[in-house]
mmCIF file of C-alpha atoms in Angstrom:
data_model
loop_
_atom_site.group_PDB
_atom_site.id
_atom_site.type_symbol
_atom_site.label_atom_id
_atom_site.label_comp_id
_atom_site.label_asym_id
_atom_site.label_seq_id
_atom_site.Cartn_x
_atom_site.Cartn_y
_atom_site.Cartn_z
ATOM 1 C CA ASP A 1 -11.276 -5.556 -30.327
ATOM 2 C CA ILE A 2 -9.499 -7.355 -27.570
ATOM 3 C CA GLN A 3 -12.132 -7.612 -25.179
ATOM 4 C CA MET A 4 -11.397 -6.884 -21.470
ATOM 5 C CA THR A 5 -13.390 -9.240 -18.760
ATOM 6 C CA GLN A 6 -12.965 -7.873 -14.998
ATOM 7 C CA SER A 7 -14.566 -9.271 -12.056
ATOM 8 C CA PRO A 8 -15.787 -8.691 -9.711
ATOM 9 C CA SER A 9 -17.723 -5.193 -10.874
ATOM 10 C CA SER A 10 -17.788 -4.352 -6.945
ATOM 11 C CA VAL A 11 -16.429 -5.520 -4.023
ATOM 12 C CA SER A 12 -17.349 -4.971 -0.133
ATOM 13 C CA ALA A 13 -14.253 -4.456 2.177
ATOM 14 C CA SER A 14 -12.764 -3.801 5.425
ATOM 15 C CA VAL A 15 -10.150 -1.313 5.666
ATOM 16 C CA GLY A 16 -6.561 -3.596 6.126
ATOM 17 C CA ASP A 17 -8.584 -6.463 4.003
ATOM 18 C CA ARG A 18 -6.578 -7.788 1.221
ATOM 19 C CA VAL A 19 -8.732 -7.162 -2.044
ATOM 20 C CA THR A 20 -7.795 -8.512 -5.820
ATOM 21 C CA ILE A 21 -9.587 -7.662 -9.285
ATOM 22 C CA THR A 22 -8.898 -9.753 -12.112
ATOM 23 C CA CYS A 23 -9.075 -8.747 -15.744
ATOM 24 C CA ARG A 24 -9.466 -11.232 -18.625
ATOM 25 C CA ALA A 25 -8.057 -10.824 -22.223
ATOM 26 C CA SER A 26 -10.043 -12.140 -24.957
ATOM 27 C CA GLN A 27 -6.441 -13.627 -26.327
ATOM 28 C CA GLY A 28 -3.052 -12.490 -25.658
ATOM 29 C CA ILE A 29 -1.032 -9.764 -24.536
ATOM 30 C CA GLY A 30 1.727 -11.003 -23.371
ATOM 31 C CA THR A 31 2.693 -8.338 -20.406
ATOM 32 C CA SER A 32 0.799 -5.921 -21.875
ATOM 33 C CA LEU A 33 -1.228 -4.703 -19.189
ATOM 34 C CA ALA A 34 -1.772 -1.442 -17.448
ATOM 35 C CA TRP A 35 -4.088 -0.674 -14.408
ATOM 36 C CA TYR A 36 -5.163 2.314 -13.192
ATOM 37 C CA GLN A 37 -7.231 4.222 -9.515
ATOM 38 C CA GLN A 38 -10.065 6.502 -10.063
ATOM 39 C CA ARG A 39 -11.058 8.008 -7.088
ATOM 40 C CA PRO A 40 -14.689 9.766 -7.551
ATOM 41 C CA GLY A 41 -14.377 13.044 -9.303
ATOM 42 C CA LYS A 42 -10.781 12.471 -9.886
ATOM 43 C CA ALA A 43 -9.113 11.503 -13.049
ATOM 44 C CA PRO A 44 -7.586 8.077 -13.665
ATOM 45 C CA LYS A 45 -4.132 7.877 -11.993
ATOM 46 C CA LEU A 46 -1.412 4.672 -13.682
ATOM 47 C CA LEU A 47 -0.704 2.000 -10.859
ATOM 48 C CA ILE A 48 0.914 -0.891 -12.297
ATOM 49 C CA TYR A 49 2.674 -0.611 -16.550
ATOM 50 C CA ALA A 50 3.385 -3.866 -18.539
ATOM 51 C CA ALA A 51 1.233 -6.206 -16.052
ATOM 52 C CA SER A 52 3.415 -6.054 -12.964
ATOM 53 C CA SER A 53 5.521 -3.112 -12.926
ATOM 54 C CA LEU A 54 4.965 -0.793 -9.959
ATOM 55 C CA GLN A 55 4.448 2.958 -11.353
ATOM 56 C CA GLY A 56 6.681 5.388 -9.505
ATOM 57 C CA GLY A 57 5.191 6.957 -6.258
ATOM 58 C CA VAL A 58 1.990 4.486 -6.068
ATOM 59 C CA PRO A 59 2.542 2.249 -2.655
ATOM 60 C CA SER A 60 4.237 -1.065 -2.348
ATOM 61 C CA ARG A 61 0.769 -2.026 -0.978
ATOM 62 C CA PHE A 62 -0.260 -2.691 -4.913
ATOM 63 C CA SER A 63 0.595 -5.268 -7.022
ATOM 64 C CA GLY A 64 -0.123 -7.004 -10.508
ATOM 65 C CA SER A 65 0.206 -10.244 -11.814
ATOM 66 C CA ARG A 66 -0.148 -12.497 -14.829
ATOM 67 C CA SER A 67 -1.319 -15.913 -15.599
ATOM 68 C CA GLY A 68 -1.937 -16.816 -19.836
ATOM 69 C CA THR A 69 -4.761 -14.673 -20.690
ATOM 70 C CA GLU A 70 -6.025 -13.809 -16.578
ATOM 71 C CA PHE A 71 -4.165 -10.539 -14.836
ATOM 72 C CA THR A 72 -4.513 -9.592 -11.359
ATOM 73 C CA LEU A 73 -4.331 -6.664 -9.506
ATOM 74 C CA SER A 74 -3.519 -7.136 -5.173
ATOM 75 C CA ILE A 75 -4.287 -4.398 -2.906
ATOM 76 C CA SER A 76 -2.375 -6.344 0.388
ATOM 77 C CA SER A 77 -4.054 -4.307 3.091
ATOM 78 C CA LEU A 78 -6.553 -1.795 1.955
ATOM 79 C CA GLN A 79 -5.907 1.572 3.016
ATOM 80 C CA PRO A 80 -9.003 3.935 2.942
ATOM 81 C CA GLU A 81 -7.547 5.958 -0.151
ATOM 82 C CA ASP A 82 -8.013 3.248 -1.592
ATOM 83 C CA PHE A 83 -11.692 2.788 -1.949
ATOM 84 C CA ALA A 84 -12.698 4.187 -5.950
ATOM 85 C CA THR A 85 -12.922 2.460 -8.802
ATOM 86 C CA TYR A 86 -10.262 -0.131 -10.257
ATOM 87 C CA PHE A 87 -9.805 0.251 -14.205
ATOM 88 C CA CYS A 88 -7.799 -2.438 -16.602
ATOM 89 C CA GLN A 89 -6.196 -1.362 -20.056
ATOM 90 C CA GLN A 90 -4.728 -3.663 -22.131
ATOM 91 C CA THR A 91 -1.159 -1.349 -24.005
ATOM 92 C CA ASN A 92 -1.114 -4.511 -26.533
ATOM 93 C CA SER A 93 -3.044 -3.143 -29.983
ATOM 94 C CA PHE A 94 -5.646 -1.037 -31.124
ATOM 95 C CA PRO A 95 -7.936 0.198 -30.343
ATOM 96 C CA PRO A 96 -6.814 0.122 -26.175
ATOM 97 C CA THR A 97 -9.670 -1.120 -24.652
ATOM 98 C CA PHE A 98 -10.542 -0.489 -21.225
ATOM 99 C CA GLY A 99 -11.916 -3.397 -17.972
ATOM 100 C CA GLY A 100 -15.476 -2.473 -17.257
ATOM 101 C CA GLY A 101 -14.097 -1.829 -13.607
ATOM 102 C CA THR A 102 -14.029 -2.664 -10.151
ATOM 103 C CA LYS A 103 -15.582 -0.191 -6.951
ATOM 104 C CA VAL A 104 -13.888 -0.922 -4.193
ATOM 105 C CA GLU A 105 -16.577 0.140 -1.240
ATOM 106 C CA ILE A 106 -16.534 0.667 2.518
ATOM 107 C CA LYS A 107 -18.283 -2.670 3.831
ATOM 108 C CA GLU B 1 4.467 19.555 -11.059
ATOM 109 C CA VAL B 2 2.818 17.675 -14.137
ATOM 110 C CA GLN B 3 -0.627 18.845 -14.892
ATOM 111 C CA LEU B 4 -2.870 18.392 -17.602
ATOM 112 C CA VAL B 5 -5.966 21.018 -17.811
ATOM 113 C CA GLU B 6 -8.393 20.449 -20.674
ATOM 114 C CA PHE B 7 -11.365 22.970 -21.744
ATOM 115 C CA GLY B 8 -13.797 23.964 -24.673
ATOM 116 C CA GLY B 9 -16.360 21.164 -23.193
ATOM 117 C CA VAL B 10 -19.938 22.818 -23.624
ATOM 118 C CA VAL B 11 -23.290 21.766 -24.369
ATOM 119 C CA VAL B 12 -23.760 21.179 -28.519
ATOM 120 C CA GLN B 13 -26.925 19.959 -30.816
ATOM 121 C CA PRO B 14 -26.137 16.621 -32.594
ATOM 122 C CA GLY B 15 -24.044 17.744 -36.200
ATOM 123 C CA GLY B 16 -22.777 20.776 -34.890
ATOM 124 C CA SER B 17 -18.664 20.345 -33.922
ATOM 125 C CA LEU B 18 -16.682 21.436 -30.841
ATOM 126 C CA ARG B 19 -12.709 21.723 -30.487
ATOM 127 C CA LEU B 20 -11.541 21.076 -27.332
ATOM 128 C CA SER B 21 -8.020 21.741 -25.553
ATOM 129 C CA CYS B 22 -5.689 20.311 -23.384
ATOM 130 C CA ALA B 23 -3.077 22.534 -21.298
ATOM 131 C CA ALA B 24 0.204 21.105 -20.125
ATOM 132 C CA SER B 25 1.787 22.221 -17.737
ATOM 133 C CA GLY B 26 5.467 20.656 -15.652
ATOM 134 C CA PHE B 27 6.758 18.329 -18.559
ATOM 135 C CA ASN B 28 8.766 17.990 -21.432
ATOM 136 C CA PHE B 29 5.484 18.136 -23.824
ATOM 137 C CA GLU B 30 7.108 17.851 -26.900
ATOM 138 C CA ASP B 31 8.453 14.577 -25.831
ATOM 139 C CA TYR B 32 5.283 12.795 -24.950
ATOM 140 C CA THR B 33 2.716 10.625 -26.933
ATOM 141 C CA MET B 34 -0.716 11.870 -25.793
ATOM 142 C CA TYR B 35 -4.097 10.501 -26.133
ATOM 143 C CA TRP B 36 -7.627 11.360 -25.758
ATOM 144 C CA VAL B 37 -9.804 9.085 -23.241
ATOM 145 C CA ARG B 38 -13.715 10.042 -22.530
ATOM 146 C CA GLN B 39 -15.096 8.210 -20.246
ATOM 147 C CA LEU B 40 -18.963 7.245 -21.051
ATOM 148 C CA PRO B 41 -21.686 8.621 -18.480
ATOM 149 C CA GLY B 42 -22.351 5.755 -15.643
ATOM 150 C CA LYS B 43 -20.237 3.731 -17.994
ATOM 151 C CA GLY B 44 -16.260 3.202 -18.632
ATOM 152 C CA LEU B 45 -13.425 4.292 -19.991
ATOM 153 C CA GLU B 46 -13.048 4.492 -23.914
ATOM 154 C CA TRP B 47 -9.671 5.340 -25.761
ATOM 155 C CA VAL B 48 -10.507 8.377 -28.163
ATOM 156 C CA SER B 49 -6.861 8.844 -29.829
ATOM 157 C CA LEU B 50 -3.223 8.999 -29.654
ATOM 158 C CA ILE B 51 -1.017 11.769 -31.621
ATOM 159 C CA ARG B 52 2.171 11.373 -31.653
ATOM 160 C CA TRP B 53 5.456 13.515 -29.818
ATOM 161 C CA ASP B 54 6.006 14.820 -33.824
ATOM 162 C CA GLY B 55 2.361 15.528 -35.043
ATOM 163 C CA ASP B 56 2.994 13.437 -37.577
ATOM 164 C CA THR B 57 1.215 9.992 -37.231
ATOM 165 C CA THR B 58 -2.041 9.997 -34.733
ATOM 166 C CA TYR B 59 -4.649 6.824 -34.693
ATOM 167 C CA TYR B 60 -8.004 7.138 -33.495
ATOM 168 C CA ALA B 61 -11.144 4.461 -32.882
ATOM 169 C CA ASP B 62 -12.332 2.804 -35.569
ATOM 170 C CA SER B 63 -15.563 3.372 -33.753
ATOM 171 C CA LEU B 64 -15.482 7.358 -34.989
ATOM 172 C CA GLU B 65 -16.107 6.951 -38.153
ATOM 173 C CA GLY B 66 -13.775 9.636 -39.380
ATOM 174 C CA ARG B 67 -14.886 12.572 -37.744
ATOM 175 C CA PHE B 68 -11.968 13.919 -35.084
ATOM 176 C CA THR B 69 -9.316 15.488 -35.478
ATOM 177 C CA THR B 70 -6.134 15.784 -32.968
ATOM 178 C CA SER B 71 -3.201 17.553 -33.086
ATOM 179 C CA ARG B 72 -0.790 19.558 -32.031
ATOM 180 C CA ASP B 73 1.423 22.761 -30.453
ATOM 181 C CA ASN B 74 4.856 21.962 -29.053
ATOM 182 C CA SER B 75 5.568 25.166 -29.294
ATOM 183 C CA LYS B 76 2.546 26.034 -27.027
ATOM 184 C CA LYS B 77 2.452 22.767 -25.093
ATOM 185 C CA PHE B 78 -0.764 22.412 -26.491
ATOM 186 C CA LEU B 79 -3.394 18.921 -27.124
ATOM 187 C CA TYR B 80 -6.297 19.834 -29.504
ATOM 188 C CA LEU B 81 -9.035 18.172 -30.640
ATOM 189 C CA GLN B 82 -11.526 18.571 -33.378
ATOM 190 C CA MET B 83 -14.943 17.062 -32.672
ATOM 191 C CA ASN B 84 -17.265 17.560 -35.952
ATOM 192 C CA SER B 85 -20.890 15.813 -37.381
ATOM 193 C CA LEU B 86 -21.150 15.377 -32.937
ATOM 194 C CA ARG B 87 -23.710 12.442 -32.215
ATOM 195 C CA ILE B 88 -25.903 11.835 -28.739
ATOM 196 C CA GLU B 89 -23.830 8.860 -28.266
ATOM 197 C CA ASP B 90 -19.975 11.173 -27.878
ATOM 198 C CA THR B 91 -21.181 12.875 -24.674
ATOM 199 C CA ALA B 92 -19.031 12.037 -22.410
ATOM 200 C CA LEU B 93 -16.506 13.665 -19.972
ATOM 201 C CA TYR B 94 -12.969 13.995 -22.181
ATOM 202 C CA HIS B 95 -9.604 12.897 -20.623
ATOM 203 C CA CYS B 96 -6.451 14.407 -22.675
ATOM 204 C CA ALA B 97 -3.242 12.337 -20.984
ATOM 205 C CA LYS B 98 0.305 11.632 -21.443
ATOM 206 C CA ALA B 99 2.274 8.714 -21.633
ATOM 207 C CA THR B 100 4.502 7.392 -19.237
ATOM 208 C CA ARG B 101 7.536 7.391 -20.768
ATOM 209 C CA ALA B 102 8.906 9.650 -23.523
ATOM 210 C CA GLY B 103 10.412 9.190 -26.616
ATOM 211 C CA ASP B 104 10.135 7.905 -30.285
ATOM 212 C CA CYS B 105 7.433 4.975 -30.504
ATOM 213 C CA SER B 106 5.666 3.822 -33.697
ATOM 214 C CA GLY B 107 2.332 1.656 -33.664
ATOM 215 C CA SER B 108 0.533 -0.276 -30.360
ATOM 216 C CA ARG B 109 4.251 0.185 -29.189
ATOM 217 C CA CYS B 110 3.195 3.460 -27.870
ATOM 218 C CA LEU B 111 0.501 2.473 -25.954
ATOM 219 C CA PHE B 112 2.775 -0.899 -23.965
ATOM 220 C CA TYR B 113 3.605 1.770 -21.292
ATOM 221 C CA GLY B 114 0.052 3.140 -20.300
ATOM 222 C CA MET B 115 -1.059 6.279 -19.278
ATOM 223 C CA ASP B 116 0.497 8.119 -16.613
ATOM 224 C CA VAL B 117 -1.053 11.525 -15.722
ATOM 225 C CA TRP B 118 -4.353 12.821 -16.820
ATOM 226 C CA GLY B 119 -6.449 15.797 -17.015
ATOM 227 C CA GLN B 120 -9.720 15.734 -15.191
ATOM 228 C CA GLY B 121 -11.459 16.432 -18.442
ATOM 229 C CA THR B 122 -13.463 18.368 -19.588
ATOM 230 C CA THR B 123 -17.419 17.466 -20.498
ATOM 231 C CA VAL B 124 -19.581 17.090 -23.209
ATOM 232 C CA THR B 125 -23.046 17.141 -23.927
ATOM 233 C CA VAL B 126 -24.817 16.733 -26.930
ATOM 234 C CA SER B 127 -28.612 17.531 -27.078
ATOM 235 C CA SER B 128 -31.456 19.074 -29.383
#
């Protein structure tokens, strides 16, 4: 199975800050990566697919990028509704594995 | 509004069976690959299964060891997960989710665009 190592596991930030979350795949997956947001008590929500394609309706402050097997989710200016847990998922091969999650907390 | 609602989660003894259901609305259910994903207590997400739009092709996590079966009824817009020989480690919140894009796919290409809509989940607790 492809292992997805996500870091950091948590980050404290303030409204307006730029936040960056990283996922590293244990082997090459091309651009087959998705990012999800999960607010407490809610279902996960797709933010980014194919490493950098913004899902419809997702604010443009979210962006995704790739460098080799390292993938980054950036939030350019953190908003109150962005405090949540974020997961990456490789969508290259079975089983589609998830990263361990990053909790973005209010500083 | 696109919506997925899961139900059927209960407390069950080890070795027992359970069937989860997922009711879909607000989209052409018959056009989409569907998934089950579980969220282990205090932990992350684990993919369980995938079923193609036509119900003829399914994929499962190896860790399930053939104990779970996914099916669908396109006429009723329902997705199902039959869970047999349940173990304590199957305790989790079970979500159904839909593929981001409609249409046919094969193999791992069914995964590529991710899962754009998820249900809130239904809790399965396996305990004696």
